[in-house]
Each structure stands twice: as structure tokens, then as C-alpha cells.
mmCIF file of C-alpha atoms and ligand atoms in Angstrom:
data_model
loop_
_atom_site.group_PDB
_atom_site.id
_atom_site.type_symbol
_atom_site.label_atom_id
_atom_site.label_comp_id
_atom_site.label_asym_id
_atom_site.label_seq_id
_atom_site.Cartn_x
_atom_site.Cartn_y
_atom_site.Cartn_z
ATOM 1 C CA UNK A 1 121.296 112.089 107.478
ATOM 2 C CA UNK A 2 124.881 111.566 105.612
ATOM 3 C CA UNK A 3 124.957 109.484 102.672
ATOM 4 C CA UNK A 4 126.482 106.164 103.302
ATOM 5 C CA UNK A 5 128.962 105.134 100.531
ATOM 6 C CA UNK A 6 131.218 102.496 102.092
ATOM 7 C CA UNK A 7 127.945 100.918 103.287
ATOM 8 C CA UNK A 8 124.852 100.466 105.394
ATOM 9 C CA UNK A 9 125.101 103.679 107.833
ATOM 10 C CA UNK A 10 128.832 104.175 107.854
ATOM 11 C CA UNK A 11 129.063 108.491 107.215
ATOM 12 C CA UNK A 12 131.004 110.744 105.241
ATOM 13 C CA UNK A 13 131.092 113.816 104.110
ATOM 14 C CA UNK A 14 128.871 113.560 101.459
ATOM 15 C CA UNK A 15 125.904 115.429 100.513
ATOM 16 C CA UNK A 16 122.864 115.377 103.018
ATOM 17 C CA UNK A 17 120.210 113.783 101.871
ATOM 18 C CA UNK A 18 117.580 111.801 103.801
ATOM 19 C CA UNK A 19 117.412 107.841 103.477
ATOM 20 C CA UNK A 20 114.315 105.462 103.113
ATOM 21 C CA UNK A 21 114.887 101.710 103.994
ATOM 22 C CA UNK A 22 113.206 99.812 101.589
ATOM 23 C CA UNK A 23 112.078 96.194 103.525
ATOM 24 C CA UNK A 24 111.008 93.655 101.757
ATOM 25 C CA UNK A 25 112.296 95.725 98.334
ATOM 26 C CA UNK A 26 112.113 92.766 95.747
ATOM 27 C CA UNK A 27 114.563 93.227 92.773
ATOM 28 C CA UNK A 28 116.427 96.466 92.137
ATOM 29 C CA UNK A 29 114.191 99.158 90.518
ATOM 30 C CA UNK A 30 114.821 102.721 91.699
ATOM 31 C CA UNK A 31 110.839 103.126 89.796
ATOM 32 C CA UNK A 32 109.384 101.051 92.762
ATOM 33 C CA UNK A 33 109.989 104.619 95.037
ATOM 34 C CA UNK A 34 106.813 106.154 95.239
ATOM 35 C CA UNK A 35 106.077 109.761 94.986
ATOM 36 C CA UNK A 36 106.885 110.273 98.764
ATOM 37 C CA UNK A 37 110.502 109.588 97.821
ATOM 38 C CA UNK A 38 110.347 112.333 94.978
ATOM 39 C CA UNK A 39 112.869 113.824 93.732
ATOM 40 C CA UNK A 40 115.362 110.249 93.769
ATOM 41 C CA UNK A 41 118.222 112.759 94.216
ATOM 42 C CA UNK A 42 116.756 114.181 97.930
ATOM 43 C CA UNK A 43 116.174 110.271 99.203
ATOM 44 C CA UNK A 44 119.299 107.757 99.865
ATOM 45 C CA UNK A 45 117.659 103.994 99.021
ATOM 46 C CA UNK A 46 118.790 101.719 101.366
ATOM 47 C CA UNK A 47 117.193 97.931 100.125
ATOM 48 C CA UNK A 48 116.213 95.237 103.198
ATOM 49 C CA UNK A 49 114.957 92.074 101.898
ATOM 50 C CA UNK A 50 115.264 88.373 103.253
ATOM 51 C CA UNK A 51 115.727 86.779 100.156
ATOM 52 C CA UNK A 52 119.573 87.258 99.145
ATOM 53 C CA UNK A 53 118.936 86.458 95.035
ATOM 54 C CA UNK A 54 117.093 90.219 94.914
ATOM 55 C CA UNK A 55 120.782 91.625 96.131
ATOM 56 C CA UNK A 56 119.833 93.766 98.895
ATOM 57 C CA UNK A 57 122.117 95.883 100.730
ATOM 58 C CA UNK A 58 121.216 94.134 103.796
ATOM 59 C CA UNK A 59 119.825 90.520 104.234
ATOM 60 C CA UNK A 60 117.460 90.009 106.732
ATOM 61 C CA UNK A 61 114.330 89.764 108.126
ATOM 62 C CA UNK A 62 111.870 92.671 108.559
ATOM 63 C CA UNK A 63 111.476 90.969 112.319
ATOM 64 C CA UNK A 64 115.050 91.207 113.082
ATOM 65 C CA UNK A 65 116.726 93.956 112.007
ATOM 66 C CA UNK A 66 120.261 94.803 114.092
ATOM 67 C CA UNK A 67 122.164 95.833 111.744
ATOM 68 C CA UNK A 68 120.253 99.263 111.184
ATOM 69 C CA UNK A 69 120.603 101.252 114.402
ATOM 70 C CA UNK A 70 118.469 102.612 116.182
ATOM 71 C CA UNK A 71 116.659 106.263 114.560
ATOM 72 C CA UNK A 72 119.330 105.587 111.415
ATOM 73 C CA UNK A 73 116.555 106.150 108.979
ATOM 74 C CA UNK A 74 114.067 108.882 108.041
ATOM 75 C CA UNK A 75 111.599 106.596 106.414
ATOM 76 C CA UNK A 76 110.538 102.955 105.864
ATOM 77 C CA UNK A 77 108.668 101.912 103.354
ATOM 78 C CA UNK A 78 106.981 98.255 102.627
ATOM 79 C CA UNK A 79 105.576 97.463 99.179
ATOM 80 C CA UNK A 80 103.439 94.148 99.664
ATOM 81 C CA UNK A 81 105.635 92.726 102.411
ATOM 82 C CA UNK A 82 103.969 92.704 105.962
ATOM 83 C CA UNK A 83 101.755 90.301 104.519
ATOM 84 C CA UNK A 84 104.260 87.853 104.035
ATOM 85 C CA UNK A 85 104.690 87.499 108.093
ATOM 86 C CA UNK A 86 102.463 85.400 110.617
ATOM 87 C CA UNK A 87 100.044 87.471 112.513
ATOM 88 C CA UNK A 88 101.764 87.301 115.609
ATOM 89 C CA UNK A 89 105.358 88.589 113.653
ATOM 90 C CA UNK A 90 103.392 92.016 112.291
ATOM 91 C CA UNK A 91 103.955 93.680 115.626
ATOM 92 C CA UNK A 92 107.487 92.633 116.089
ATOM 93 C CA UNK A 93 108.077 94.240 112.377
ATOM 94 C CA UNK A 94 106.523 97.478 113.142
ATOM 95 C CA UNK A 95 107.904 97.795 116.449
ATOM 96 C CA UNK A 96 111.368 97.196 114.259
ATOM 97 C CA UNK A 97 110.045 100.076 111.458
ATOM 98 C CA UNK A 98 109.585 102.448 114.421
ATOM 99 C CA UNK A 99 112.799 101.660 116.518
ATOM 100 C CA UNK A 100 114.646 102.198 113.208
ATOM 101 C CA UNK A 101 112.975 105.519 112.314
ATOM 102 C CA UNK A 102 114.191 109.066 113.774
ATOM 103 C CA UNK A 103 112.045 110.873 115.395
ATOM 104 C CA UNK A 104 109.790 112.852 112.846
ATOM 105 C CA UNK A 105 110.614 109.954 110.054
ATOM 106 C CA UNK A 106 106.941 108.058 108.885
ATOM 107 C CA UNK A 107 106.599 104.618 107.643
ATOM 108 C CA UNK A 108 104.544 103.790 104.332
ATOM 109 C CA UNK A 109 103.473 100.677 103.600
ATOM 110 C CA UNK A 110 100.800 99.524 100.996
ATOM 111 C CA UNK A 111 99.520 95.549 100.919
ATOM 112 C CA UNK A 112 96.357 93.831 99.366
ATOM 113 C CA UNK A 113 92.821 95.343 100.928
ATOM 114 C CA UNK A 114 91.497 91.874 101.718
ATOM 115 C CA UNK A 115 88.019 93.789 102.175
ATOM 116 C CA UNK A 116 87.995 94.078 98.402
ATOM 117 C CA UNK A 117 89.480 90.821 97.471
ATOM 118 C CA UNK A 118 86.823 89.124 99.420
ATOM 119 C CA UNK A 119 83.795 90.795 97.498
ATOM 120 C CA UNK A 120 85.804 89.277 94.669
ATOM 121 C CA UNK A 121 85.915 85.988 96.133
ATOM 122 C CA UNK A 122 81.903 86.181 97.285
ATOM 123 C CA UNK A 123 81.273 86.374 93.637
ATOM 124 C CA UNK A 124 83.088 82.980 92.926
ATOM 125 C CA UNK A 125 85.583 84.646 91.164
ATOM 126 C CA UNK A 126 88.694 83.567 93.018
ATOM 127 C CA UNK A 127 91.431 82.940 89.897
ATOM 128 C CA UNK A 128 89.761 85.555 87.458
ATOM 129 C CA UNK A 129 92.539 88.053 86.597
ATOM 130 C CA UNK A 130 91.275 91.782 88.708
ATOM 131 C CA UNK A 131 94.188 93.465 87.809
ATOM 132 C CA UNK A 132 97.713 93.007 85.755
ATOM 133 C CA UNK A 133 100.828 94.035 87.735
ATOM 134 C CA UNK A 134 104.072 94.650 86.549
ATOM 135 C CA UNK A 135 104.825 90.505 87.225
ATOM 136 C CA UNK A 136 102.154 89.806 85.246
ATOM 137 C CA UNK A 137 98.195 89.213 86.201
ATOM 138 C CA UNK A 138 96.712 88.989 89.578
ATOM 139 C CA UNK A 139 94.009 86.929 91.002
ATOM 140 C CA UNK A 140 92.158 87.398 93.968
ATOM 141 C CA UNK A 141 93.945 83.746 94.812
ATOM 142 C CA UNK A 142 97.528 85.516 94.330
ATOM 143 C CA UNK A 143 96.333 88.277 97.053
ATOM 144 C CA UNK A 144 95.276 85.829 99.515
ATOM 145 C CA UNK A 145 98.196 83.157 99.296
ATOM 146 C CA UNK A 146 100.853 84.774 97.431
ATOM 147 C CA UNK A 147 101.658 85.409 93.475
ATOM 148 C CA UNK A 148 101.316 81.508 92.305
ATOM 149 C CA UNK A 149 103.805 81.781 89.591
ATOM 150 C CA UNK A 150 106.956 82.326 92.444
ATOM 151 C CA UNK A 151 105.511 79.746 94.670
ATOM 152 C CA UNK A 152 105.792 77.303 91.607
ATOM 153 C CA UNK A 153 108.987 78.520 90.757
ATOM 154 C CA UNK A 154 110.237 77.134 94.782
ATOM 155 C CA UNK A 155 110.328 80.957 96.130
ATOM 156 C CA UNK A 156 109.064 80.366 99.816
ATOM 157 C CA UNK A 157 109.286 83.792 100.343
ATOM 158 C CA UNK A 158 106.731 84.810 98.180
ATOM 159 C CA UNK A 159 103.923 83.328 100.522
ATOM 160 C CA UNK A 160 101.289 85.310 102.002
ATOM 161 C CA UNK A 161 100.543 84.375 105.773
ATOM 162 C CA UNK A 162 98.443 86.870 106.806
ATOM 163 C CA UNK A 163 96.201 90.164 105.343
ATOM 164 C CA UNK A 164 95.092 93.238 106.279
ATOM 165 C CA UNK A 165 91.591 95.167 105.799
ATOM 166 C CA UNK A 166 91.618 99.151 106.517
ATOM 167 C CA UNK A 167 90.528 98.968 110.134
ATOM 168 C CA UNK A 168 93.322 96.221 111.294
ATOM 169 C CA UNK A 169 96.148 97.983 110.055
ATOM 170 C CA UNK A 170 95.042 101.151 111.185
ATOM 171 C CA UNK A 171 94.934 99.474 114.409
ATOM 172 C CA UNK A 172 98.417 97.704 113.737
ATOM 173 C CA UNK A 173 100.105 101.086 113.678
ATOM 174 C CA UNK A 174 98.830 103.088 116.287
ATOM 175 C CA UNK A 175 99.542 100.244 118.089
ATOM 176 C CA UNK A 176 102.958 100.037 117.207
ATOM 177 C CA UNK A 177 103.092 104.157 118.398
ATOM 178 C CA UNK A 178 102.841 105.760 115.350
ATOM 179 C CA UNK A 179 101.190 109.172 115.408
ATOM 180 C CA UNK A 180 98.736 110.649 112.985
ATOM 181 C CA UNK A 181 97.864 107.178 111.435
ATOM 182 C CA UNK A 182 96.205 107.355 108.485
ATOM 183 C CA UNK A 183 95.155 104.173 105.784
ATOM 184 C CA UNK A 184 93.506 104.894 102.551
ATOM 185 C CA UNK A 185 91.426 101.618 100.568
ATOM 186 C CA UNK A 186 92.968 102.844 96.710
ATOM 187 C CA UNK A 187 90.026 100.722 95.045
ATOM 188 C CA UNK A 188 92.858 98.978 93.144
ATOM 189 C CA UNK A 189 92.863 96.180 95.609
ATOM 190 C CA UNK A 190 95.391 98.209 97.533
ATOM 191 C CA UNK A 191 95.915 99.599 101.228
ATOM 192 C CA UNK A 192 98.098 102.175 102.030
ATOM 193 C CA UNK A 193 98.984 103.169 105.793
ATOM 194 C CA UNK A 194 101.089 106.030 106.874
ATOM 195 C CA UNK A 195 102.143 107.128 110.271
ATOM 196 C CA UNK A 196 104.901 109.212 112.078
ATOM 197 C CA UNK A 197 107.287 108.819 114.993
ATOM 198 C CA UNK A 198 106.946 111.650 117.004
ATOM 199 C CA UNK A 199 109.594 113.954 117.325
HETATM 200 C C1 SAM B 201 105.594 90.532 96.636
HETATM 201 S S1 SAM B 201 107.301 90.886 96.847
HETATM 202 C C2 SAM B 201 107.255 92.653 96.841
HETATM 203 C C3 SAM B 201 108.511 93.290 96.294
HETATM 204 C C4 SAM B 201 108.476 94.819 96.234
HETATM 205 N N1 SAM B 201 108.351 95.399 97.551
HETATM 206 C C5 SAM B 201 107.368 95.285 95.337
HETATM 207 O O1 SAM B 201 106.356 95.808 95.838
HETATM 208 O O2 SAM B 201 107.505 95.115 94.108
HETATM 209 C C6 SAM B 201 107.585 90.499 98.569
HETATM 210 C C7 SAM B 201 109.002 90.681 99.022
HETATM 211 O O3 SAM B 201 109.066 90.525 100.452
HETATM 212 C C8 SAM B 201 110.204 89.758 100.765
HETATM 213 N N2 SAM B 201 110.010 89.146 102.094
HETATM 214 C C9 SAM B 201 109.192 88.117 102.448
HETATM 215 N N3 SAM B 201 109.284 87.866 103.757
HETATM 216 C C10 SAM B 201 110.172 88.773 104.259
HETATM 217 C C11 SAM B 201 110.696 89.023 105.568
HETATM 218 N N4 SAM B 201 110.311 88.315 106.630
HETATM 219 N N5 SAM B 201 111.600 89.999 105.716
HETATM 220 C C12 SAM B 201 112.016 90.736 104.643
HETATM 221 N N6 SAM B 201 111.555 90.553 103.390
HETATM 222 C C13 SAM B 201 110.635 89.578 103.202
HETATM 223 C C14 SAM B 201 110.297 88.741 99.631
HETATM 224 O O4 SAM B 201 111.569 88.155 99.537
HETATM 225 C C15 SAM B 201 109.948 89.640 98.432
HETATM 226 O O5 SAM B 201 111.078 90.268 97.889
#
């Protein structure tokens, strides 16, 4: 695709390059690509988020998403977002990722593995630290509900309203149509699900 420098899908003549919407991208970090957005310089970031203090390039919802076209994009990727919808809204998102992706683009997405959060929980250790994040640390509480510290600060947002073990959002995205689905448990409290629009 062209790089869009007036904004959100307009084209120029600029280099080609292929462009990832970020959804649900947080504050601006260009480090928060992962490696399947490596080298930055081949991958155009284009930031979705609902919350308008993270200044995203577009404000909205991950379940409503008109302003990017249909195909515009050649990847989506969601960093600890989906679980932020009600159950019901996960399909309307993904139907959104894959309406928005050409064909041959993939989605990425990574969330808490609520499969190992629970074992955590079993052993009554629900606000014991597991892991420290870049925010700060996280408790098996934070994973299930949302990172505490935003809630208290009045970001609504920052909820969690439903979760995800390996075998339900493996399930989510084939349902959604994506092809050669594949989730990975990272043992670092993380899933990560990957899947293709067929050409
Ligand atoms: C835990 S943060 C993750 C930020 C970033 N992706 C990361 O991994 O560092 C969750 C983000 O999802 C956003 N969010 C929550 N509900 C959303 C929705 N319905 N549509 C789009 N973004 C949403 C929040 O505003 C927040 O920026």
C-alpha cells in the first residue's frame, strides 16, 4: 500500500511500504511493534484506540470502525485489547479486523492466557505480583479485571470484560474466517493468535 501522509488512507506518491493498524495501541511507542513489524521502515503504523488522551490517529472503537475502508490494511495487530470488549462484541471486532484486512494481510493479537492466571488464582494467590510489565507489576487480579492502578486513576477503558484461554480464541478466529489459525500459550501469562485472510 501507499504511505498516507495527509492522513488515515489518503495516497501519494510516496514510498510503498505496507501498513499495520494498531487497535487498541495505548500511548505512542513505535517499541510496542513486535518483531512481525520488523524492520519499522517496511511497516506504515497507523494507531486505533478509543480513548482520545493516547492521541491516536483515529478514535474509535475496535467494534466500529468506518473510517478504515474496506482491505485498506495489510495487518492488524491488538496488544491486550480484545479483552477489554463484552463477549458478545469479540465477534463484531474480528469480523471488523478481517473486513479491514486485504486479502493475504494476518491479524496478531496477544491478551492474558486466563488458563494460566487461573492456576495462579487456585493457589490463592490472586494480588501476588507474577510478572512486572512495563506499567509496573501485574497481578493475576490486574489480568482478570483490568490493571487496578488506571481503574483508580477513573480510566474506564482500562477494564477487562471478558478473557480468553488457547482453545476459545482459536475458535474466535476461525470463526471470524481467518485461515491457518494458529495461538501459542507464551508461559508468560500471554496468548498470542495469528491468522490470515485468504487471498
Ligand atoms: C491495556 S491497554 C494496551 C495498550 C497497548 N496495546 C499495549 O499493549 O501496551 C488497552 C488499550 O485498549 C484500549 N481500548 C479499550 N477498549 C477499546 C475499544 N473498544 N476500542 C478500541 N480501543 C479500546 C484502551 O483505551 C487502551 O489503550
Amino acid at each position: 500500500m501507499t504511505i498516507a501522509t495527509h492522513g488515515p488512507f489518503e495516497t501519494t506518491d510516496a514510498v510503498q511500504t505496507r501498513t499495520v493498524l494498531h487497535v487498541g495501541c495505548g500511548a505512542p511507542d513505535p517499541a510496542k511493534l513486535p518483531a512481525a513489524f520488523f524492520p519499522a521502515g517496511a511497516w506504515a503504523e497507523m494507531r486505533l484506540d478509543i480513548d482520545p488522551d493516547v492521541q491516536p490517529d483515529i478514535i474509535a472503537s475496535i467494534t466500529e470502525m468506518p473510517m478504515v475502508p474496506n482491505g485498506a490494511v495489510d495487518a492488524v495487530w491488538s496488544s491486550h485489547n480484545l479483552e477489554h470488549l463484552a463477549s458478545h462484541e469479540v465477534p463484531i471486532a474480528l469480523a471488523e479486523f478481517f473486513r479491514v484486512l486485504a486479502p493475504g494481510g494476518f491479524v496478531l493479537v496477544t491478551m492474558p492466557d486466563l488458563q494460566q492466571v487461573a492456576a495462579l488464582i487456585a493457589e490463592g494467590r490472586l494480588e501476588e505480583a507474577a510478572y512486572l510489565s512495563a506499567m509496573g507489576p501485574i497481578a493475576p487480579l490486574d489480568m482478570l479485571y483490568g490493571y487496578r492502578p488506571a481503574l483508580a486513576a477513573g480510566n474506564a477503558f482500562m477494564g477487562h470484560r471478558t478473557g480468553f484461554v488457547a482453545a476459545t480464541l482459536q475458535a474466535h478466529l476461525e470463526r471470524a474466517g481467518f485461515q491457518g489459525v494458529r495461538v501459542q500459550r507464551d508461559g508468560h501469562f500471554a496468548l498470542w493468535g495469528s491468522g490470515v485472510k485468504a487471498v
